[in-house]
Amino acid sequence: MLTSVDPDVIRVLGDPLRLKIVTLLARETLCTTHLVEETGAKQTNLSNHMKVLREAGIVETEPCGRFTYYKLKPEVLAGLSEQFAELAASARTAAENKRACP
Amino acid sequence: MLTSVDPDVIRVLGDPLRLKIVTLLARETLCTTHLVEETGAKQTNLSNHMKVLREAGIVETEPCGRFTYYKLKPEVLAGLSEQFAELAASARTAAENKRACP
DNA sequence: CTCTCACATCACTATCTGCTGATACCAGCA
DNA sequence: TGCTGGTATCAGCAGATAGTGATGTGAGAG
């Protein structure tokens, strides 16, 4: 089945800074301070983006004393991967399915 | 290797209407008239989105008389799928890689 | 040739979105 | 209990973006 991908998750990942955050978090679990160092972005800006990522269900927070650790939810990325794979597979056969000119 | 995904392609796919177009094109090759029928969007609006999709390298155009057929480039979607799969795989091991609090 | 139709481009507007500084909140430490 | 440092929230602004109507272009049909 061609389960249409959720536009919201993709839109959230479409921002360059957020995608960088996700790439960093794919390597290790980090807290905001680390992300500030790695990305060079302001803390406020990062906090906003982390909120967006959290509300999109892409990351989870894990308080650790005064720090907040962020970890990726791999199943979300895996789901995206699968849905894009389905789209790609379907697209390969779509070349012959040309609807007649109206 | 953790090849970072291209934010531009993802951002382009993040728009609901564009994602719907891509989903439709994954099923069959269509021209603008068909897309207007299927999506209910104005022709001008669709033309704008098709331009964005074309410039992002996601679709190809194929003139057919007065009509313009759009077809997906499956390799782009397949590439996305692969990159998200890599991110997901890396994220699964990242839970243990917790950097120490600063 | 002229008209029609499919599509692209232009100009404009309303809205959204990312970034920032100021500030509030909250946990641990002295 | 007051202080400090890490994080979240708020308000505001500038730039980006989606949508729309008017218009241009180009290929076929009559």
CSV table of N, CA, C and O in Angstrom, one decimal, chain A residues 14-92:
chain,number,residue,atom,x,y,z
A,14,GLY,N,13.1,19.3,7.4
A,14,GLY,CA,13.5,20.1,6.3
A,14,GLY,C,14.4,21.3,6.6
A,14,GLY,O,15.1,21.8,5.8
A,15,ASP,N,14.4,21.7,7.9
A,15,ASP,CA,15.2,22.8,8.3
A,15,ASP,C,16.6,22.3,8.4
A,15,ASP,O,16.9,21.3,9.1
A,16,PRO,N,17.6,23.1,7.9
A,16,PRO,CA,19.0,22.7,7.9
A,16,PRO,C,19.5,22.5,9.3
A,16,PRO,O,20.2,21.5,9.6
A,17,LEU,N,19.2,23.4,10.2
A,17,LEU,CA,19.7,23.3,11.6
A,17,LEU,C,19.1,22.0,12.3
A,17,LEU,O,19.8,21.3,13.0
A,18,ARG,N,17.8,21.8,12.1
A,18,ARG,CA,17.2,20.7,12.7
A,18,ARG,C,17.8,19.4,12.2
A,18,ARG,O,18.0,18.4,12.9
A,19,LEU,N,18.1,19.4,10.9
A,19,LEU,CA,18.6,18.2,10.3
A,19,LEU,C,20.0,17.9,10.8
A,19,LEU,O,20.4,16.8,11.1
A,20,LYS,N,20.7,19.0,11.1
A,20,LYS,CA,22.1,18.9,11.7
A,20,LYS,C,22.0,18.3,13.1
A,20,LYS,O,22.7,17.4,13.5
A,21,ILE,N,21.0,18.8,13.8
A,21,ILE,CA,20.8,18.3,15.2
A,21,ILE,C,20.5,16.8,15.1
A,21,ILE,O,21.0,16.0,15.9
A,22,VAL,N,19.6,16.4,14.2
A,22,VAL,CA,19.2,15.0,14.1
A,22,VAL,C,20.5,14.2,13.7
A,22,VAL,O,20.7,13.1,14.3
A,23,THR,N,21.3,14.7,12.8
A,23,THR,CA,22.5,14.0,12.5
A,23,THR,C,23.4,13.8,13.6
A,23,THR,O,24.0,12.7,13.9
A,24,LEU,N,23.5,14.9,14.4
A,24,LEU,CA,24.4,14.8,15.6
A,24,LEU,C,23.8,13.8,16.6
A,24,LEU,O,24.6,13.0,17.2
A,25,LEU,N,22.5,13.8,16.8
A,25,LEU,CA,21.9,12.9,17.8
A,25,LEU,C,21.9,11.5,17.3
A,25,LEU,O,21.8,10.6,18.1
A,26,ALA,N,22.1,11.3,16.0
A,26,ALA,CA,22.1,9.9,15.5
A,26,ALA,C,23.5,9.3,15.9
A,26,ALA,O,23.6,8.1,15.9
A,27,ARG,N,24.4,10.1,16.3
A,27,ARG,CA,25.7,9.6,16.7
A,27,ARG,C,25.8,9.4,18.2
A,27,ARG,O,26.4,8.4,18.6
A,28,GLU,N,25.3,10.4,18.9
A,28,GLU,CA,25.4,10.2,20.4
A,28,GLU,C,24.3,11.0,21.0
A,28,GLU,O,23.8,12.0,20.5
A,29,THR,N,23.9,10.6,22.2
A,29,THR,CA,22.9,11.3,22.9
A,29,THR,C,23.6,12.5,23.6
A,29,THR,O,24.6,12.4,24.2
A,30,LEU,N,22.9,13.7,23.4
A,30,LEU,CA,23.6,15.0,23.8
A,30,LEU,C,22.6,15.8,24.6
A,30,LEU,O,21.4,15.6,24.5
A,31,CYS,N,23.1,16.8,25.3
A,31,CYS,CA,22.2,17.7,26.0
A,31,CYS,C,22.4,19.1,25.3
A,31,CYS,O,23.2,19.2,24.4
A,32,THR,N,21.5,20.0,25.7
A,32,THR,CA,21.5,21.3,24.9
A,32,THR,C,22.8,22.0,24.9
A,32,THR,O,23.2,22.5,23.8
A,33,THR,N,23.6,21.9,25.9
A,33,THR,CA,24.9,22.6,26.0
A,33,THR,C,25.8,22.0,24.9
A,33,THR,O,26.5,22.8,24.2
A,34,HIS,N,25.8,20.7,24.7
A,34,HIS,CA,26.6,20.1,23.7
A,34,HIS,C,26.1,20.6,22.3
A,34,HIS,O,27.0,20.9,21.4
A,35,LEU,N,24.8,20.6,22.1
A,35,LEU,CA,24.3,21.0,20.8
A,35,LEU,C,24.7,22.5,20.5
A,35,LEU,O,24.9,22.8,19.4
A,36,VAL,N,24.7,23.3,21.6
A,36,VAL,CA,25.1,24.7,21.4
A,36,VAL,C,26.5,24.7,20.9
A,36,VAL,O,26.8,25.4,19.9
A,37,GLU,N,27.4,23.9,21.5
A,37,GLU,CA,28.8,23.9,21.1
A,37,GLU,C,28.9,23.4,19.6
A,37,GLU,O,29.6,24.0,18.8
A,38,GLU,N,28.2,22.3,19.3
A,38,GLU,CA,28.4,21.7,18.0
A,38,GLU,C,27.8,22.5,16.9
A,38,GLU,O,28.4,22.5,15.8
A,39,THR,N,26.7,23.1,17.1
A,39,THR,CA,26.1,23.8,16.0
A,39,THR,C,26.4,25.3,16.0
A,39,THR,O,26.3,25.9,14.9
A,40,GLY,N,26.8,25.9,17.1
A,40,GLY,CA,27.1,27.3,17.1
A,40,GLY,C,25.9,28.2,17.2
A,40,GLY,O,26.0,29.4,17.1
A,41,ALA,N,24.8,27.6,17.3
A,41,ALA,CA,23.5,28.3,17.4
A,41,ALA,C,23.3,28.8,18.8
A,41,ALA,O,23.9,28.3,19.8
A,42,LYS,N,22.5,29.9,19.0
A,42,LYS,CA,22.1,30.4,20.3
A,42,LYS,C,21.3,29.4,21.1
A,42,LYS,O,20.6,28.6,20.5
A,43,GLN,N,21.4,29.5,22.4
A,43,GLN,CA,20.6,28.5,23.2
A,43,GLN,C,19.1,28.6,23.0
A,43,GLN,O,18.4,27.6,22.9
A,44,THR,N,18.7,29.9,22.9
A,44,THR,CA,17.2,30.1,22.7
A,44,THR,C,16.8,29.4,21.4
A,44,THR,O,15.7,28.7,21.3
A,45,ASN,N,17.5,29.7,20.3
A,45,ASN,CA,17.2,29.1,19.0
A,45,ASN,C,17.1,27.6,19.1
A,45,ASN,O,16.2,27.0,18.6
A,46,LEU,N,18.2,27.0,19.7
A,46,LEU,CA,18.2,25.6,19.8
A,46,LEU,C,17.0,25.0,20.6
A,46,LEU,O,16.4,24.0,20.2
A,47,SER,N,16.7,25.7,21.7
A,47,SER,CA,15.6,25.3,22.5
A,47,SER,C,14.3,25.3,21.7
A,47,SER,O,13.5,24.4,21.8
A,48,ASN,N,14.1,26.3,20.9
A,48,ASN,CA,12.9,26.3,20.0
A,48,ASN,C,12.9,25.1,19.1
A,48,ASN,O,11.9,24.4,18.9
A,49,HIS,N,14.1,24.8,18.4
A,49,HIS,CA,14.1,23.7,17.5
A,49,HIS,C,13.9,22.4,18.2
A,49,HIS,O,13.2,21.5,17.7
A,50,MET,N,14.4,22.3,19.4
A,50,MET,CA,14.2,21.0,20.2
A,50,MET,C,12.8,20.8,20.5
A,50,MET,O,12.3,19.7,20.5
A,51,LYS,N,12.1,21.9,20.8
A,51,LYS,CA,10.7,21.8,21.1
A,51,LYS,C,9.9,21.3,19.8
A,51,LYS,O,9.0,20.4,19.9
A,52,VAL,N,10.3,21.9,18.7
A,52,VAL,CA,9.6,21.4,17.4
A,52,VAL,C,9.9,19.9,17.2
A,52,VAL,O,9.0,19.2,16.9
A,53,LEU,N,11.2,19.5,17.4
A,53,LEU,CA,11.5,18.1,17.2
A,53,LEU,C,10.8,17.2,18.2
A,53,LEU,O,10.3,16.1,17.8
A,54,ARG,N,10.6,17.7,19.4
A,54,ARG,CA,9.9,16.9,20.4
A,54,ARG,C,8.5,16.8,20.1
A,54,ARG,O,7.9,15.7,20.1
A,55,GLU,N,7.8,17.9,19.7
A,55,GLU,CA,6.4,17.8,19.4
A,55,GLU,C,6.1,17.0,18.1
A,55,GLU,O,5.0,16.5,18.0
A,56,ALA,N,7.1,16.9,17.3
A,56,ALA,CA,6.9,16.1,16.1
A,56,ALA,C,7.2,14.6,16.4
A,56,ALA,O,7.1,13.8,15.5
A,57,GLY,N,7.6,14.3,17.6
A,57,GLY,CA,7.8,13.0,18.0
A,57,GLY,C,9.1,12.4,17.5
A,57,GLY,O,9.3,11.2,17.4
A,58,ILE,N,10.1,13.2,17.1
A,58,ILE,CA,11.3,12.8,16.5
A,58,ILE,C,12.4,12.5,17.6
A,58,ILE,O,13.2,11.6,17.5
A,59,VAL,N,12.3,13.3,18.7
A,59,VAL,CA,13.3,13.1,19.8
A,59,VAL,C,12.5,12.9,21.1
A,59,VAL,O,11.4,13.3,21.2
A,60,GLU,N,13.3,12.3,22.0
A,60,GLU,CA,12.8,12.2,23.4
A,60,GLU,C,13.7,12.9,24.3
A,60,GLU,O,14.9,13.0,24.1
A,61,THR,N,13.1,13.5,25.4
A,61,THR,CA,14.0,14.1,26.4
A,61,THR,C,14.2,13.2,27.6
A,61,THR,O,13.3,12.4,27.9
A,62,GLU,N,15.3,13.4,28.2
A,62,GLU,CA,15.7,12.6,29.4
A,62,GLU,C,16.4,13.5,30.4
A,62,GLU,O,17.6,13.8,30.2
A,63,PRO,N,15.7,14.0,31.4
A,63,PRO,CA,16.3,14.9,32.3
A,63,PRO,C,17.4,14.2,33.1
A,63,PRO,O,17.3,13.0,33.4
A,64,CYS,N,18.5,14.9,33.4
A,64,CYS,CA,19.6,14.3,34.1
A,64,CYS,C,20.2,15.4,34.9
A,64,CYS,O,21.0,16.1,34.5
A,65,GLY,N,19.6,15.5,36.1
A,65,GLY,CA,20.0,16.6,37.0
A,65,GLY,C,19.6,17.9,36.4
A,65,GLY,O,18.4,18.1,36.0
A,66,ARG,N,20.5,18.9,36.2
A,66,ARG,CA,20.1,20.1,35.6
A,66,ARG,C,20.1,20.1,34.1
A,66,ARG,O,19.7,21.0,33.4
A,67,PHE,N,20.6,19.0,33.6
A,67,PHE,CA,20.7,18.9,32.1
A,67,PHE,C,19.5,18.1,31.5
A,67,PHE,O,18.8,17.4,32.2
A,68,THR,N,19.3,18.4,30.2
A,68,THR,CA,18.3,17.7,29.5
A,68,THR,C,18.9,17.0,28.3
A,68,THR,O,19.5,17.6,27.4
A,69,TYR,N,18.9,15.6,28.3
A,69,TYR,CA,19.5,14.9,27.2
A,69,TYR,C,18.4,14.6,26.2
A,69,TYR,O,17.2,14.4,26.5
A,70,TYR,N,18.8,14.7,25.0
A,70,TYR,CA,17.9,14.4,23.8
A,70,TYR,C,18.4,13.2,23.1
A,70,TYR,O,19.6,13.0,22.8
A,71,LYS,N,17.5,12.3,22.9
A,71,LYS,CA,17.8,11.1,22.1
A,71,LYS,C,16.8,10.9,20.9
A,71,LYS,O,15.6,11.2,21.1
A,72,LEU,N,17.3,10.4,19.8
A,72,LEU,CA,16.4,10.2,18.7
A,72,LEU,C,15.5,9.0,18.9
A,72,LEU,O,15.9,8.1,19.7
A,73,LYS,N,14.4,9.0,18.2
A,73,LYS,CA,13.5,7.8,18.2
A,73,LYS,C,13.8,7.1,16.9
A,73,LYS,O,13.2,7.6,15.9
A,74,PRO,N,14.5,6.1,16.9
A,74,PRO,CA,14.9,5.5,15.6
A,74,PRO,C,13.8,5.0,14.8
A,74,PRO,O,13.8,5.0,13.6
A,75,GLU,N,12.7,4.6,15.5
A,75,GLU,CA,11.6,4.0,14.7
A,75,GLU,C,10.9,5.1,13.8
A,75,GLU,O,10.4,4.7,12.7
A,76,VAL,N,11.0,6.4,14.2
A,76,VAL,CA,10.5,7.4,13.3
A,76,VAL,C,11.3,7.5,12.0
A,76,VAL,O,10.7,7.5,10.9
A,77,LEU,N,12.6,7.5,12.2
A,77,LEU,CA,13.5,7.6,11.0
A,77,LEU,C,13.3,6.3,10.1
A,77,LEU,O,13.3,6.4,8.9
A,78,ALA,N,13.2,5.2,10.8
A,78,ALA,CA,13.0,3.9,10.1
A,78,ALA,C,11.7,3.9,9.3
A,78,ALA,O,11.7,3.4,8.2
A,79,GLY,N,10.7,4.5,9.9
A,79,GLY,CA,9.4,4.5,9.3
A,79,GLY,C,9.5,5.4,8.0
A,79,GLY,O,9.0,5.1,6.9
A,80,LEU,N,10.2,6.6,8.1
A,80,LEU,CA,10.4,7.4,7.0
A,80,LEU,C,11.1,6.7,5.9
A,80,LEU,O,10.7,6.7,4.7
A,81,SER,N,12.1,6.0,6.3
A,81,SER,CA,12.9,5.3,5.3
A,81,SER,C,12.1,4.3,4.5
A,81,SER,O,12.1,4.2,3.3
A,82,GLU,N,11.2,3.6,5.3
A,82,GLU,CA,10.4,2.6,4.6
A,82,GLU,C,9.4,3.2,3.7
A,82,GLU,O,9.2,2.7,2.6
A,83,GLN,N,8.8,4.3,4.1
A,83,GLN,CA,7.8,4.9,3.3
A,83,GLN,C,8.4,5.5,2.0
A,83,GLN,O,7.8,5.4,0.9
A,84,PHE,N,9.6,6.1,2.1
A,84,PHE,CA,10.3,6.6,0.9
A,84,PHE,C,10.6,5.4,0.0
A,84,PHE,O,10.6,5.5,-1.2
A,85,ALA,N,11.0,4.3,0.6
A,85,ALA,CA,11.3,3.1,-0.2
A,85,ALA,C,10.1,2.6,-1.0
A,85,ALA,O,10.2,2.3,-2.1
A,86,GLU,N,9.0,2.7,-0.3
A,86,GLU,CA,7.7,2.3,-1.0
A,86,GLU,C,7.4,3.2,-2.1
A,86,GLU,O,7.1,2.8,-3.2
A,87,LEU,N,7.6,4.5,-1.8
A,87,LEU,CA,7.3,5.5,-2.9
A,87,LEU,C,8.3,5.3,-4.1
A,87,LEU,O,7.9,5.3,-5.2
A,88,ALA,N,9.5,5.0,-3.8
A,88,ALA,CA,10.5,4.8,-4.8
A,88,ALA,C,10.2,3.6,-5.6
A,88,ALA,O,10.2,3.6,-6.9
A,89,ALA,N,9.8,2.5,-4.9
A,89,ALA,CA,9.4,1.3,-5.7
A,89,ALA,C,8.2,1.5,-6.5
A,89,ALA,O,8.2,1.1,-7.7
A,90,SER,N,7.3,2.2,-6.0
A,90,SER,CA,6.1,2.5,-6.8
A,90,SER,C,6.4,3.4,-8.0
A,90,SER,O,5.9,3.2,-9.1
A,91,ALA,N,7.3,4.3,-7.8
A,91,ALA,CA,7.7,5.3,-8.8
A,91,ALA,C,8.3,4.6,-10.0
A,91,ALA,O,8.2,5.0,-11.1
A,92,ARG,N,9.0,3.5,-9.7
A,92,ARG,CA,9.7,2.8,-10.8
A,92,ARG,C,8.8,2.1,-11.7
A,92,ARG,O,9.0,2.0,-12.9
